[in-house]
């Protein structure tokens, strides 16, 4: 689930099949979790990134010149974060506390000072970084947030599990991709418009979440316009705070975002803290997790232009039944 600092933000995520020549545009293998203690960057050959146990994309990231380490790519986090174990491995000592916002609410986390976070040859912002533990990392070593993405385009190829980070003004045109213009909010949050069974909704894209979430306004709008069957399901949301049981799921027969169309989406409904801090409680809003985003071949966000790009399977409208 996405994690937030004082500046609340979520971001749509990124992808691609056309790669530049820089290291940040290559598919770099995410190291085995047990290997990082003795590994150096030269130990890991170019390859593909990997998925974590919840289906989220994991990228190789160096911290203070050491690594690479396994970081979950989380477009729902406006700050990168380290695991407690990785901070200890790097010899970092907490020098304060700060608030961390998640789906459930606000928790307090220790803060360490990091000199540098890099993906390939791209240096990302790193200063005061929260230390996290528990289920949010699913055993991985950190979260790669969007705090270093200003003026850049982030792309993800879900088929090859490759990510690319390039300057927005130097990014190649994504031929064959559809483009959706977004509304930039809070500096990093890109909100796009879509539809749920014909209802116009705000869509937020969160690669740090394995599940999709709906606010109460969307549930009420569906109740007013559609006959649909509410069914009770439960799943665990791993957040920066305590784990939260999500229930009161609704089945969304059809969700469309640009050319991407997904059938039978399960969304968990609630008055979640994340909708409150984004001021998106009164208008129908759906947060799309990896259960929906991974149905596209590629997904990209251009933080310089405030646009979202999609590459649909076979360039046709995607109609996929998700197995829940």
PDB file of C-alpha atoms in Angstrom:
ATOM      1  CA  UNK A   1       0.000   0.000   0.000  1.00  0.00           C
ATOM      2  CA  UNK A   2       1.272   3.468  -0.737  1.00  0.00           C
ATOM      3  CA  UNK A   3       3.114   5.313   2.037  1.00  0.00           C
ATOM      4  CA  UNK A   4       3.170   9.077   2.499  1.00  0.00           C
ATOM      5  CA  UNK A   5       5.211  11.754   4.258  1.00  0.00           C
ATOM      6  CA  UNK A   6       4.106  15.278   5.230  1.00  0.00           C
ATOM      7  CA  UNK A   7       3.412  16.170   1.586  1.00  0.00           C
ATOM      8  CA  UNK A   8       0.614  13.769   0.702  1.00  0.00           C
ATOM      9  CA  UNK A   9       0.863  12.404  -2.772  1.00  0.00           C
ATOM     10  CA  UNK A  10       0.203   9.449  -4.948  1.00  0.00           C
ATOM     11  CA  UNK A  11       1.422   9.031  -8.433  1.00  0.00           C
ATOM     12  CA  UNK A  12       0.488   7.149 -11.480  1.00  0.00           C
ATOM     13  CA  UNK A  13       3.211   4.720 -12.565  1.00  0.00           C
ATOM     14  CA  UNK A  14       5.350   4.115 -15.537  1.00  0.00           C
ATOM     15  CA  UNK A  15       6.464   1.677 -18.113  1.00  0.00           C
ATOM     16  CA  UNK A  16       7.913   1.073 -21.529  1.00  0.00           C
ATOM     17  CA  UNK A  17       9.322  -1.081 -24.274  1.00  0.00           C
ATOM     18  CA  UNK A  18      11.684   1.455 -25.885  1.00  0.00           C
ATOM     19  CA  UNK A  19      14.794   2.022 -23.816  1.00  0.00           C
ATOM     20  CA  UNK A  20      17.527   4.645 -23.986  1.00  0.00           C
ATOM     21  CA  UNK A  21      21.170   3.788 -23.518  1.00  0.00           C
ATOM     22  CA  UNK A  22      21.604   4.892 -19.916  1.00  0.00           C
ATOM     23  CA  UNK A  23      21.729   2.394 -17.079  1.00  0.00           C
ATOM     24  CA  UNK A  24      18.432   3.725 -15.731  1.00  0.00           C
ATOM     25  CA  UNK A  25      16.775   2.659 -18.981  1.00  0.00           C
ATOM     26  CA  UNK A  26      18.006  -0.918 -18.764  1.00  0.00           C
ATOM     27  CA  UNK A  27      16.388  -3.902 -17.099  1.00  0.00           C
ATOM     28  CA  UNK A  28      18.630  -4.414 -14.094  1.00  0.00           C
ATOM     29  CA  UNK A  29      18.239  -7.620 -12.120  1.00  0.00           C
ATOM     30  CA  UNK A  30      16.954  -7.222  -8.586  1.00  0.00           C
ATOM     31  CA  UNK A  31      19.329  -9.239  -6.374  1.00  0.00           C
ATOM     32  CA  UNK A  32      18.333 -12.187  -4.268  1.00  0.00           C
ATOM     33  CA  UNK A  33      17.225 -10.984  -0.853  1.00  0.00           C
ATOM     34  CA  UNK A  34      19.850 -13.006   1.016  1.00  0.00           C
ATOM     35  CA  UNK A  35      22.699 -11.912  -1.243  1.00  0.00           C
ATOM     36  CA  UNK A  36      22.807  -8.195  -0.502  1.00  0.00           C
ATOM     37  CA  UNK A  37      25.015  -8.445   2.582  1.00  0.00           C
ATOM     38  CA  UNK A  38      28.103  -9.300   0.524  1.00  0.00           C
ATOM     39  CA  UNK A  39      27.071  -8.036  -2.914  1.00  0.00           C
ATOM     40  CA  UNK A  40      28.504  -5.157  -4.905  1.00  0.00           C
ATOM     41  CA  UNK A  41      26.905  -3.561  -7.984  1.00  0.00           C
ATOM     42  CA  UNK A  42      29.352  -5.454 -10.214  1.00  0.00           C
ATOM     43  CA  UNK A  43      28.001  -8.755  -8.912  1.00  0.00           C
ATOM     44  CA  UNK A  44      24.658  -8.254 -10.641  1.00  0.00           C
ATOM     45  CA  UNK A  45      24.351  -8.488 -14.415  1.00  0.00           C
ATOM     46  CA  UNK A  46      21.739  -6.693 -16.490  1.00  0.00           C
ATOM     47  CA  UNK A  47      18.520  -8.647 -16.624  1.00  0.00           C
ATOM     48  CA  UNK A  48      14.968  -8.076 -15.417  1.00  0.00           C
ATOM     49  CA  UNK A  49      13.489  -6.696 -12.256  1.00  0.00           C
ATOM     50  CA  UNK A  50      11.355  -9.028 -10.191  1.00  0.00           C
ATOM     51  CA  UNK A  51       8.021  -9.097  -8.392  1.00  0.00           C
ATOM     52  CA  UNK A  52       7.643  -9.296  -4.643  1.00  0.00           C
ATOM     53  CA  UNK A  53       5.366 -11.758  -2.860  1.00  0.00           C
ATOM     54  CA  UNK A  54       2.378  -9.427  -3.365  1.00  0.00           C
ATOM     55  CA  UNK A  55       2.976  -8.936  -7.101  1.00  0.00           C
ATOM     56  CA  UNK A  56       4.608  -5.503  -6.838  1.00  0.00           C
ATOM     57  CA  UNK A  57       7.620  -4.614  -8.976  1.00  0.00           C
ATOM     58  CA  UNK A  58      11.004  -4.684  -7.250  1.00  0.00           C
ATOM     59  CA  UNK A  59      13.901  -2.591  -8.578  1.00  0.00           C
ATOM     60  CA  UNK A  60      17.656  -2.675  -7.791  1.00  0.00           C
ATOM     61  CA  UNK A  61      18.604   0.494  -5.919  1.00  0.00           C
ATOM     62  CA  UNK A  62      21.902   1.627  -4.415  1.00  0.00           C
ATOM     63  CA  UNK A  63      22.023   3.580  -1.162  1.00  0.00           C
ATOM     64  CA  UNK A  64      25.074   5.642  -0.197  1.00  0.00           C
ATOM     65  CA  UNK A  65      27.051   3.826  -2.897  1.00  0.00           C
ATOM     66  CA  UNK A  66      26.259   0.361  -1.548  1.00  0.00           C
ATOM     67  CA  UNK A  67      24.030  -2.320  -3.009  1.00  0.00           C
ATOM     68  CA  UNK A  68      22.082  -2.879  -5.140  1.00  0.00           C
ATOM     69  CA  UNK A  69      19.211  -3.559  -2.775  1.00  0.00           C
ATOM     70  CA  UNK A  70      15.642  -4.655  -3.449  1.00  0.00           C
ATOM     71  CA  UNK A  71      13.185  -1.714  -3.363  1.00  0.00           C
ATOM     72  CA  UNK A  72       9.465  -1.954  -4.088  1.00  0.00           C
ATOM     73  CA  UNK A  73       8.529   0.649  -6.719  1.00  0.00           C
ATOM     74  CA  UNK A  74       5.729   2.524  -4.988  1.00  0.00           C
ATOM     75  CA  UNK A  75       4.001   5.339  -6.838  1.00  0.00           C
ATOM     76  CA  UNK A  76       1.771   5.812  -3.819  1.00  0.00           C
ATOM     77  CA  UNK A  77       4.730   6.990  -1.733  1.00  0.00           C
ATOM     78  CA  UNK A  78       6.031  10.526  -1.997  1.00  0.00           C
ATOM     79  CA  UNK A  79       9.064   9.530   0.093  1.00  0.00           C
ATOM     80  CA  UNK A  80      11.398   6.596  -0.303  1.00  0.00           C
ATOM     81  CA  UNK A  81      11.931   4.446   2.789  1.00  0.00           C
ATOM     82  CA  UNK A  82      14.392   1.882   4.155  1.00  0.00           C
ATOM     83  CA  UNK A  83      13.744  -1.282   6.091  1.00  0.00           C
ATOM     84  CA  UNK A  84      15.042  -1.402   9.649  1.00  0.00           C
ATOM     85  CA  UNK A  85      17.438  -4.185   8.661  1.00  0.00           C
ATOM     86  CA  UNK A  86      18.879  -2.266   5.712  1.00  0.00           C
ATOM     87  CA  UNK A  87      19.392   0.861   7.802  1.00  0.00           C
ATOM     88  CA  UNK A  88      21.292  -1.213  10.360  1.00  0.00           C
ATOM     89  CA  UNK A  89      23.334  -2.873   7.596  1.00  0.00           C
ATOM     90  CA  UNK A  90      24.325   0.577   6.295  1.00  0.00           C
ATOM     91  CA  UNK A  91      25.214   1.788   9.768  1.00  0.00           C
ATOM     92  CA  UNK A  92      22.526   4.471   9.776  1.00  0.00           C
ATOM     93  CA  UNK A  93      21.370   5.713  13.171  1.00  0.00           C
ATOM     94  CA  UNK A  94      17.947   7.345  13.668  1.00  0.00           C
ATOM     95  CA  UNK A  95      18.169  11.067  14.325  1.00  0.00           C
ATOM     96  CA  UNK A  96      14.524  11.923  14.802  1.00  0.00           C
ATOM     97  CA  UNK A  97      10.928  10.851  14.270  1.00  0.00           C
ATOM     98  CA  UNK A  98       8.363  11.837  11.648  1.00  0.00           C
ATOM     99  CA  UNK A  99       4.795  11.112  10.645  1.00  0.00           C
ATOM    100  CA  UNK A 100       4.085   8.507   7.979  1.00  0.00           C
ATOM    101  CA  UNK A 101       0.662   8.433   6.317  1.00  0.00           C
ATOM    102  CA  UNK A 102      -0.876   5.201   5.070  1.00  0.00           C
ATOM    103  CA  UNK A 103      -4.250   3.773   4.121  1.00  0.00           C
ATOM    104  CA  UNK A 104      -5.093   3.295   7.798  1.00  0.00           C
ATOM    105  CA  UNK A 105      -3.935   6.538   9.322  1.00  0.00           C
ATOM    106  CA  UNK A 106      -0.835   8.239  10.662  1.00  0.00           C
ATOM    107  CA  UNK A 107       2.015   6.460  12.419  1.00  0.00           C
ATOM    108  CA  UNK A 108       5.364   7.683  13.687  1.00  0.00           C
ATOM    109  CA  UNK A 109       8.591   6.264  12.244  1.00  0.00           C
ATOM    110  CA  UNK A 110      12.304   6.826  12.973  1.00  0.00           C
ATOM    111  CA  UNK A 111      14.156   8.982  10.432  1.00  0.00           C
ATOM    112  CA  UNK A 112      17.689   8.432   9.138  1.00  0.00           C
ATOM    113  CA  UNK A 113      19.809  10.708   6.962  1.00  0.00           C
ATOM    114  CA  UNK A 114      20.730   9.235   3.550  1.00  0.00           C
ATOM    115  CA  UNK A 115      23.264  10.893   1.269  1.00  0.00           C
ATOM    116  CA  UNK A 116      22.285   9.233  -2.006  1.00  0.00           C
ATOM    117  CA  UNK A 117      19.707   6.917  -3.534  1.00  0.00           C
ATOM    118  CA  UNK A 118      20.302   5.848  -7.138  1.00  0.00           C
ATOM    119  CA  UNK A 119      18.595   3.724  -9.740  1.00  0.00           C
ATOM    120  CA  UNK A 120      21.110   2.987 -12.487  1.00  0.00           C
ATOM    121  CA  UNK A 121      22.783   6.310 -13.268  1.00  0.00           C
ATOM    122  CA  UNK A 122      19.850   8.411 -12.017  1.00  0.00           C
ATOM    123  CA  UNK A 123      20.287  10.073  -8.642  1.00  0.00           C
ATOM    124  CA  UNK A 124      17.037  10.415  -6.703  1.00  0.00           C
ATOM    125  CA  UNK A 125      16.275  12.744  -3.838  1.00  0.00           C
ATOM    126  CA  UNK A 126      17.406  11.449  -0.467  1.00  0.00           C
ATOM    127  CA  UNK A 127      17.665  13.271   2.810  1.00  0.00           C
ATOM    128  CA  UNK A 128      15.472  12.393   5.775  1.00  0.00           C
ATOM    129  CA  UNK A 129      14.213   8.873   5.041  1.00  0.00           C
ATOM    130  CA  UNK A 130      11.756   6.907   7.234  1.00  0.00           C
ATOM    131  CA  UNK A 131      12.670   3.464   8.561  1.00  0.00           C
ATOM    132  CA  UNK A 132       9.845   0.939   8.161  1.00  0.00           C
ATOM    133  CA  UNK A 133       9.187  -2.555   9.407  1.00  0.00           C
ATOM    134  CA  UNK A 134       6.351  -5.035   9.176  1.00  0.00           C
ATOM    135  CA  UNK A 135       4.161  -6.220   6.338  1.00  0.00           C
ATOM    136  CA  UNK A 136       4.360  -3.095   4.150  1.00  0.00           C
ATOM    137  CA  UNK A 137       7.765  -4.225   2.812  1.00  0.00           C
ATOM    138  CA  UNK A 138       6.830  -7.923   2.536  1.00  0.00           C
ATOM    139  CA  UNK A 139      10.433  -8.821   3.366  1.00  0.00           C
ATOM    140  CA  UNK A 140      11.995  -6.396   0.871  1.00  0.00           C
ATOM    141  CA  UNK A 141      14.605  -3.773   1.744  1.00  0.00           C
ATOM    142  CA  UNK A 142      12.890  -0.495   0.952  1.00  0.00           C
ATOM    143  CA  UNK A 143      10.363   1.546  -0.980  1.00  0.00           C
ATOM    144  CA  UNK A 144      11.287   3.642  -4.010  1.00  0.00           C
ATOM    145  CA  UNK A 145       8.936   6.619  -3.831  1.00  0.00           C
ATOM    146  CA  UNK A 146       8.352   9.479  -6.230  1.00  0.00           C
ATOM    147  CA  UNK A 147      10.288  12.141  -4.319  1.00  0.00           C
ATOM    148  CA  UNK A 148      12.993  12.096  -7.010  1.00  0.00           C
ATOM    149  CA  UNK A 149      10.684  12.051 -10.034  1.00  0.00           C
ATOM    150  CA  UNK A 150      10.051  15.762 -10.481  1.00  0.00           C
ATOM    151  CA  UNK A 151      10.613  16.697 -14.132  1.00  0.00           C
ATOM    152  CA  UNK A 152      11.110  13.051 -15.105  1.00  0.00           C
ATOM    153  CA  UNK A 153       9.154  10.316 -16.807  1.00  0.00           C
ATOM    154  CA  UNK A 154       8.821   6.948 -15.131  1.00  0.00           C
ATOM    155  CA  UNK A 155       7.867   3.922 -17.211  1.00  0.00           C
ATOM    156  CA  UNK A 156       7.196   0.295 -16.411  1.00  0.00           C
ATOM    157  CA  UNK A 157       6.973  -2.670 -18.751  1.00  0.00           C
ATOM    158  CA  UNK A 158       4.807  -5.202 -16.938  1.00  0.00           C
ATOM    159  CA  UNK A 159       5.686  -7.966 -19.388  1.00  0.00           C
ATOM    160  CA  UNK A 160       9.451  -7.640 -18.991  1.00  0.00           C
ATOM    161  CA  UNK A 161       9.309  -6.132 -15.494  1.00  0.00           C
ATOM    162  CA  UNK A 162      11.535  -3.258 -16.613  1.00  0.00           C
ATOM    163  CA  UNK A 163      11.428   0.294 -15.372  1.00  0.00           C
ATOM    164  CA  UNK A 164      12.925   3.395 -16.953  1.00  0.00           C
ATOM    165  CA  UNK A 165      13.548   6.825 -15.469  1.00  0.00           C
ATOM    166  CA  UNK A 166      14.458   9.638 -17.873  1.00  0.00           C
ATOM    167  CA  UNK A 167      14.194  13.413 -17.961  1.00  0.00           C
ATOM    168  CA  UNK A 168      10.803  14.449 -19.247  1.00  0.00           C
ATOM    169  CA  UNK A 169      12.243  16.879 -21.780  1.00  0.00           C
ATOM    170  CA  UNK A 170      14.539  14.159 -23.160  1.00  0.00           C
ATOM    171  CA  UNK A 171      12.065  11.274 -23.166  1.00  0.00           C
ATOM    172  CA  UNK A 172      11.326   9.569 -26.455  1.00  0.00           C
ATOM    173  CA  UNK A 173       7.784   9.659 -27.738  1.00  0.00           C
ATOM    174  CA  UNK A 174       5.844   6.555 -26.764  1.00  0.00           C
ATOM    175  CA  UNK A 175       4.584   5.440 -30.166  1.00  0.00           C
ATOM    176  CA  UNK A 176       1.552   3.204 -30.066  1.00  0.00           C
ATOM    177  CA  UNK A 177       0.674   4.294 -26.533  1.00  0.00           C
ATOM    178  CA  UNK A 178      -2.482   6.163 -25.560  1.00  0.00           C
ATOM    179  CA  UNK A 179      -2.188   9.361 -23.551  1.00  0.00           C
ATOM    180  CA  UNK A 180      -4.411  10.620 -20.739  1.00  0.00           C
ATOM    181  CA  UNK A 181      -3.974  14.138 -19.435  1.00  0.00           C
ATOM    182  CA  UNK A 182      -3.948  14.272 -15.669  1.00  0.00           C
ATOM    183  CA  UNK A 183      -4.486  16.875 -12.996  1.00  0.00           C
ATOM    184  CA  UNK A 184      -1.373  17.519 -10.891  1.00  0.00           C
ATOM    185  CA  UNK A 185      -2.115  17.893  -7.190  1.00  0.00           C
ATOM    186  CA  UNK A 186       0.062  18.220  -4.089  1.00  0.00           C
ATOM    187  CA  UNK A 187       3.157  18.397  -6.275  1.00  0.00           C
ATOM    188  CA  UNK A 188       3.358  14.660  -7.057  1.00  0.00           C
ATOM    189  CA  UNK A 189      -0.212  13.385  -7.193  1.00  0.00           C
ATOM    190  CA  UNK A 190      -1.538  12.868 -10.715  1.00  0.00           C
ATOM    191  CA  UNK A 191      -5.287  12.326 -10.823  1.00  0.00           C
ATOM    192  CA  UNK A 192      -6.856  11.066 -14.057  1.00  0.00           C
ATOM    193  CA  UNK A 193     -10.476  10.658 -15.045  1.00  0.00           C
ATOM    194  CA  UNK A 194     -12.111   7.370 -15.858  1.00  0.00           C
ATOM    195  CA  UNK A 195     -15.443   5.614 -15.550  1.00  0.00           C
ATOM    196  CA  UNK A 196     -16.987   2.861 -13.463  1.00  0.00           C
ATOM    197  CA  UNK A 197     -20.109   1.459 -15.090  1.00  0.00           C
ATOM    198  CA  UNK A 198     -20.637   4.809 -16.783  1.00  0.00           C
ATOM    199  CA  UNK A 199     -20.035   6.848 -13.603  1.00  0.00           C
ATOM    200  CA  UNK A 200     -17.293   9.445 -13.976  1.00  0.00           C
ATOM    201  CA  UNK A 201     -14.645   8.879 -11.320  1.00  0.00           C
ATOM    202  CA  UNK A 202     -11.260  10.118 -10.192  1.00  0.00           C
ATOM    203  CA  UNK A 203      -8.599   7.438 -10.640  1.00  0.00           C
ATOM    204  CA  UNK A 204      -5.415   7.193  -8.587  1.00  0.00           C
ATOM    205  CA  UNK A 205      -2.678   4.736  -9.560  1.00  0.00           C
ATOM    206  CA  UNK A 206      -0.754   3.038  -6.762  1.00  0.00           C
ATOM    207  CA  UNK A 207       1.860   0.427  -7.661  1.00  0.00           C
ATOM    208  CA  UNK A 208       2.573  -0.001  -3.950  1.00  0.00           C
ATOM    209  CA  UNK A 209      -0.835  -1.586  -3.434  1.00  0.00           C
ATOM    210  CA  UNK A 210      -1.867  -5.077  -4.502  1.00  0.00           C
ATOM    211  CA  UNK A 211      -5.576  -4.219  -4.088  1.00  0.00           C
ATOM    212  CA  UNK A 212      -7.941  -1.524  -5.356  1.00  0.00           C
ATOM    213  CA  UNK A 213      -9.858   0.760  -2.989  1.00  0.00           C
ATOM    214  CA  UNK A 214     -13.090   2.714  -3.454  1.00  0.00           C
ATOM    215  CA  UNK A 215     -14.326   5.633  -1.385  1.00  0.00           C
ATOM    216  CA  UNK A 216     -17.815   5.856   0.049  1.00  0.00           C
ATOM    217  CA  UNK A 217     -18.901   8.359  -2.613  1.00  0.00           C
ATOM    218  CA  UNK A 218     -18.248   5.801  -5.358  1.00  0.00           C
ATOM    219  CA  UNK A 219     -20.192   3.120  -3.502  1.00  0.00           C
ATOM    220  CA  UNK A 220     -23.106   5.484  -3.032  1.00  0.00           C
ATOM    221  CA  UNK A 221     -23.057   6.503  -6.702  1.00  0.00           C
ATOM    222  CA  UNK A 222     -23.106   2.853  -7.756  1.00  0.00           C
ATOM    223  CA  UNK A 223     -25.954   2.098  -5.359  1.00  0.00           C
ATOM    224  CA  UNK A 224     -27.928   4.971  -6.858  1.00  0.00           C
ATOM    225  CA  UNK A 225     -27.450   3.956 -10.495  1.00  0.00           C
ATOM    226  CA  UNK A 226     -26.844   0.246 -10.643  1.00  0.00           C
ATOM    227  CA  UNK A 227     -28.089  -3.018  -9.341  1.00  0.00           C
ATOM    228  CA  UNK A 228     -24.995  -4.723  -8.084  1.00  0.00           C
ATOM    229  CA  UNK A 229     -24.288  -7.387  -5.548  1.00  0.00           C
ATOM    230  CA  UNK A 230     -22.245  -6.426  -2.536  1.00  0.00           C
ATOM    231  CA  UNK A 231     -20.225  -9.357  -1.327  1.00  0.00           C
ATOM    232  CA  UNK A 232     -18.174  -9.569   1.795  1.00  0.00           C
ATOM    233  CA  UNK A 233     -14.527 -10.425   1.398  1.00  0.00           C
ATOM    234  CA  UNK A 234     -11.509  -9.857   3.547  1.00  0.00           C
ATOM    235  CA  UNK A 235      -7.899  -9.203   2.691  1.00  0.00           C
ATOM    236  CA  UNK A 236      -4.924  -7.797   4.563  1.00  0.00           C
ATOM    237  CA  UNK A 237      -3.597  -4.349   3.638  1.00  0.00           C
ATOM    238  CA  UNK A 238       0.076  -3.994   4.468  1.00  0.00           C
ATOM    239  CA  UNK A 239       0.701  -0.374   5.351  1.00  0.00           C
ATOM    240  CA  UNK A 240       3.347   1.694   7.044  1.00  0.00           C
ATOM    241  CA  UNK A 241       1.359   1.331  10.246  1.00  0.00           C
ATOM    242  CA  UNK A 242      -0.381  -1.773  11.619  1.00  0.00           C
ATOM    243  CA  UNK A 243      -1.873  -4.279   9.200  1.00  0.00           C
ATOM    244  CA  UNK A 244      -5.517  -3.553   8.424  1.00  0.00           C
ATOM    245  CA  UNK A 245      -8.246  -6.006   7.450  1.00  0.00           C
ATOM    246  CA  UNK A 246     -10.099  -4.714   4.403  1.00  0.00           C
ATOM    247  CA  UNK A 247     -13.691  -5.853   4.050  1.00  0.00           C
ATOM    248  CA  UNK A 248     -16.965  -4.716   2.492  1.00  0.00           C
ATOM    249  CA  UNK A 249     -15.788  -5.395  -1.038  1.00  0.00           C
ATOM    250  CA  UNK A 250     -17.842  -4.473  -4.085  1.00  0.00           C
ATOM    251  CA  UNK A 251     -17.606  -6.007  -7.533  1.00  0.00           C
ATOM    252  CA  UNK A 252     -17.214  -3.433 -10.292  1.00  0.00           C
ATOM    253  CA  UNK A 253     -18.447  -4.963 -13.577  1.00  0.00           C
ATOM    254  CA  UNK A 254     -16.548  -2.501 -15.790  1.00  0.00           C
ATOM    255  CA  UNK A 255     -13.777   0.030 -15.162  1.00  0.00           C
ATOM    256  CA  UNK A 256     -12.301   2.115 -17.975  1.00  0.00           C
ATOM    257  CA  UNK A 257      -9.269   4.393 -18.016  1.00  0.00           C
ATOM    258  CA  UNK A 258      -8.496   5.641 -21.494  1.00  0.00           C
ATOM    259  CA  UNK A 259      -8.175   2.558 -23.701  1.00  0.00           C
ATOM    260  CA  UNK A 260      -7.737   0.235 -20.718  1.00  0.00           C
ATOM    261  CA  UNK A 261     -10.896  -1.614 -19.807  1.00  0.00           C
ATOM    262  CA  UNK A 262     -10.991  -4.174 -17.002  1.00  0.00           C
ATOM    263  CA  UNK A 263     -13.950  -6.315 -16.038  1.00  0.00           C
ATOM    264  CA  UNK A 264     -15.040  -7.592 -12.621  1.00  0.00           C
ATOM    265  CA  UNK A 265     -12.726  -5.532 -10.442  1.00  0.00           C
ATOM    266  CA  UNK A 266     -12.958  -6.177  -6.713  1.00  0.00           C
ATOM    267  CA  UNK A 267     -12.600  -2.939  -4.748  1.00  0.00           C
ATOM    268  CA  UNK A 268     -12.576  -2.620  -0.983  1.00  0.00           C
ATOM    269  CA  UNK A 269     -14.784   0.221   0.250  1.00  0.00           C
ATOM    270  CA  UNK A 270     -14.122   2.482   3.181  1.00  0.00           C
ATOM    271  CA  UNK A 271     -13.589   5.970   4.521  1.00  0.00           C
ATOM    272  CA  UNK A 272      -9.840   5.434   4.231  1.00  0.00           C
ATOM    273  CA  UNK A 273      -7.358   7.974   5.545  1.00  0.00           C
ATOM    274  CA  UNK A 274      -5.688   8.235   2.147  1.00  0.00           C
ATOM    275  CA  UNK A 275      -8.858   9.659   0.582  1.00  0.00           C
ATOM    276  CA  UNK A 276      -9.166  12.148   3.418  1.00  0.00           C
ATOM    277  CA  UNK A 277      -5.656  13.560   3.049  1.00  0.00           C
ATOM    278  CA  UNK A 278      -6.149  13.893  -0.729  1.00  0.00           C
ATOM    279  CA  UNK A 279      -9.466  15.740  -0.219  1.00  0.00           C
ATOM    280  CA  UNK A 280     -11.202  13.126  -2.348  1.00  0.00           C
ATOM    281  CA  UNK A 281     -13.982  11.973  -0.047  1.00  0.00           C
ATOM    282  CA  UNK A 282     -16.972  13.713  -1.631  1.00  0.00           C
ATOM    283  CA  UNK A 283     -16.395  12.740  -5.274  1.00  0.00           C
ATOM    284  CA  UNK A 284     -16.406   9.138  -6.570  1.00  0.00           C
ATOM    285  CA  UNK A 285     -12.797   7.944  -6.468  1.00  0.00           C
ATOM    286  CA  UNK A 286     -11.099   4.624  -7.136  1.00  0.00           C
ATOM    287  CA  UNK A 287      -7.518   3.806  -6.197  1.00  0.00           C
ATOM    288  CA  UNK A 288      -6.139   1.268  -8.665  1.00  0.00           C
ATOM    289  CA  UNK A 289      -3.643  -1.243  -7.319  1.00  0.00           C
ATOM    290  CA  UNK A 290      -1.513  -3.792  -9.119  1.00  0.00           C
ATOM    291  CA  UNK A 291      -4.516  -6.108  -9.458  1.00  0.00           C
ATOM    292  CA  UNK A 292      -5.756  -3.716 -12.172  1.00  0.00           C
ATOM    293  CA  UNK A 293      -2.609  -1.940 -13.366  1.00  0.00           C
ATOM    294  CA  UNK A 294      -0.846  -5.173 -14.295  1.00  0.00           C
ATOM    295  CA  UNK A 295      -3.561  -5.909 -16.852  1.00  0.00           C
ATOM    296  CA  UNK A 296      -1.889  -3.420 -19.198  1.00  0.00           C
ATOM    297  CA  UNK A 297       1.352  -4.160 -21.045  1.00  0.00           C
ATOM    298  CA  UNK A 298       2.843  -0.872 -19.953  1.00  0.00           C
ATOM    299  CA  UNK A 299       1.988   2.129 -17.837  1.00  0.00           C
ATOM    300  CA  UNK A 300       3.827   5.447 -17.666  1.00  0.00           C
ATOM    301  CA  UNK A 301       3.606   8.779 -15.953  1.00  0.00           C
ATOM    302  CA  UNK A 302       5.309  11.945 -17.057  1.00  0.00           C
ATOM    303  CA  UNK A 303       5.801  14.108 -13.975  1.00  0.00           C
ATOM    304  CA  UNK A 304       7.009  17.002 -16.093  1.00  0.00           C
ATOM    305  CA  UNK A 305       3.881  17.116 -18.252  1.00  0.00           C
ATOM    306  CA  UNK A 306       1.301  15.645 -15.896  1.00  0.00           C
ATOM    307  CA  UNK A 307       0.301  12.898 -18.332  1.00  0.00           C
ATOM    308  CA  UNK A 308      -0.344   9.171 -18.029  1.00  0.00           C
ATOM    309  CA  UNK A 309       0.391   6.750 -20.863  1.00  0.00           C
ATOM    310  CA  UNK A 310      -0.945   3.237 -21.463  1.00  0.00           C
ATOM    311  CA  UNK A 311       0.154   0.406 -23.696  1.00  0.00           C
ATOM    312  CA  UNK A 312      -2.693  -2.034 -24.141  1.00  0.00           C
ATOM    313  CA  UNK A 313      -2.251  -5.679 -25.038  1.00  0.00           C
ATOM    314  CA  UNK A 314      -2.270  -6.121 -28.833  1.00  0.00           C
ATOM    315  CA  UNK A 315      -3.290  -2.421 -29.032  1.00  0.00           C
ATOM    316  CA  UNK A 316      -6.879  -3.498 -28.511  1.00  0.00           C
ATOM    317  CA  UNK A 317      -9.270  -2.719 -25.685  1.00  0.00           C
ATOM    318  CA  UNK A 318      -8.473  -5.044 -22.821  1.00  0.00           C
ATOM    319  CA  UNK A 319     -11.334  -6.945 -21.275  1.00  0.00           C
ATOM    320  CA  UNK A 320      -9.979  -9.208 -18.565  1.00  0.00           C
ATOM    321  CA  UNK A 321     -11.810 -11.078 -15.894  1.00  0.00           C
ATOM    322  CA  UNK A 322      -9.844 -10.833 -12.679  1.00  0.00           C
ATOM    323  CA  UNK A 323      -9.787 -13.922 -10.534  1.00  0.00           C
ATOM    324  CA  UNK A 324     -10.353 -13.002  -6.908  1.00  0.00           C
TER     325      UNK A 324
END
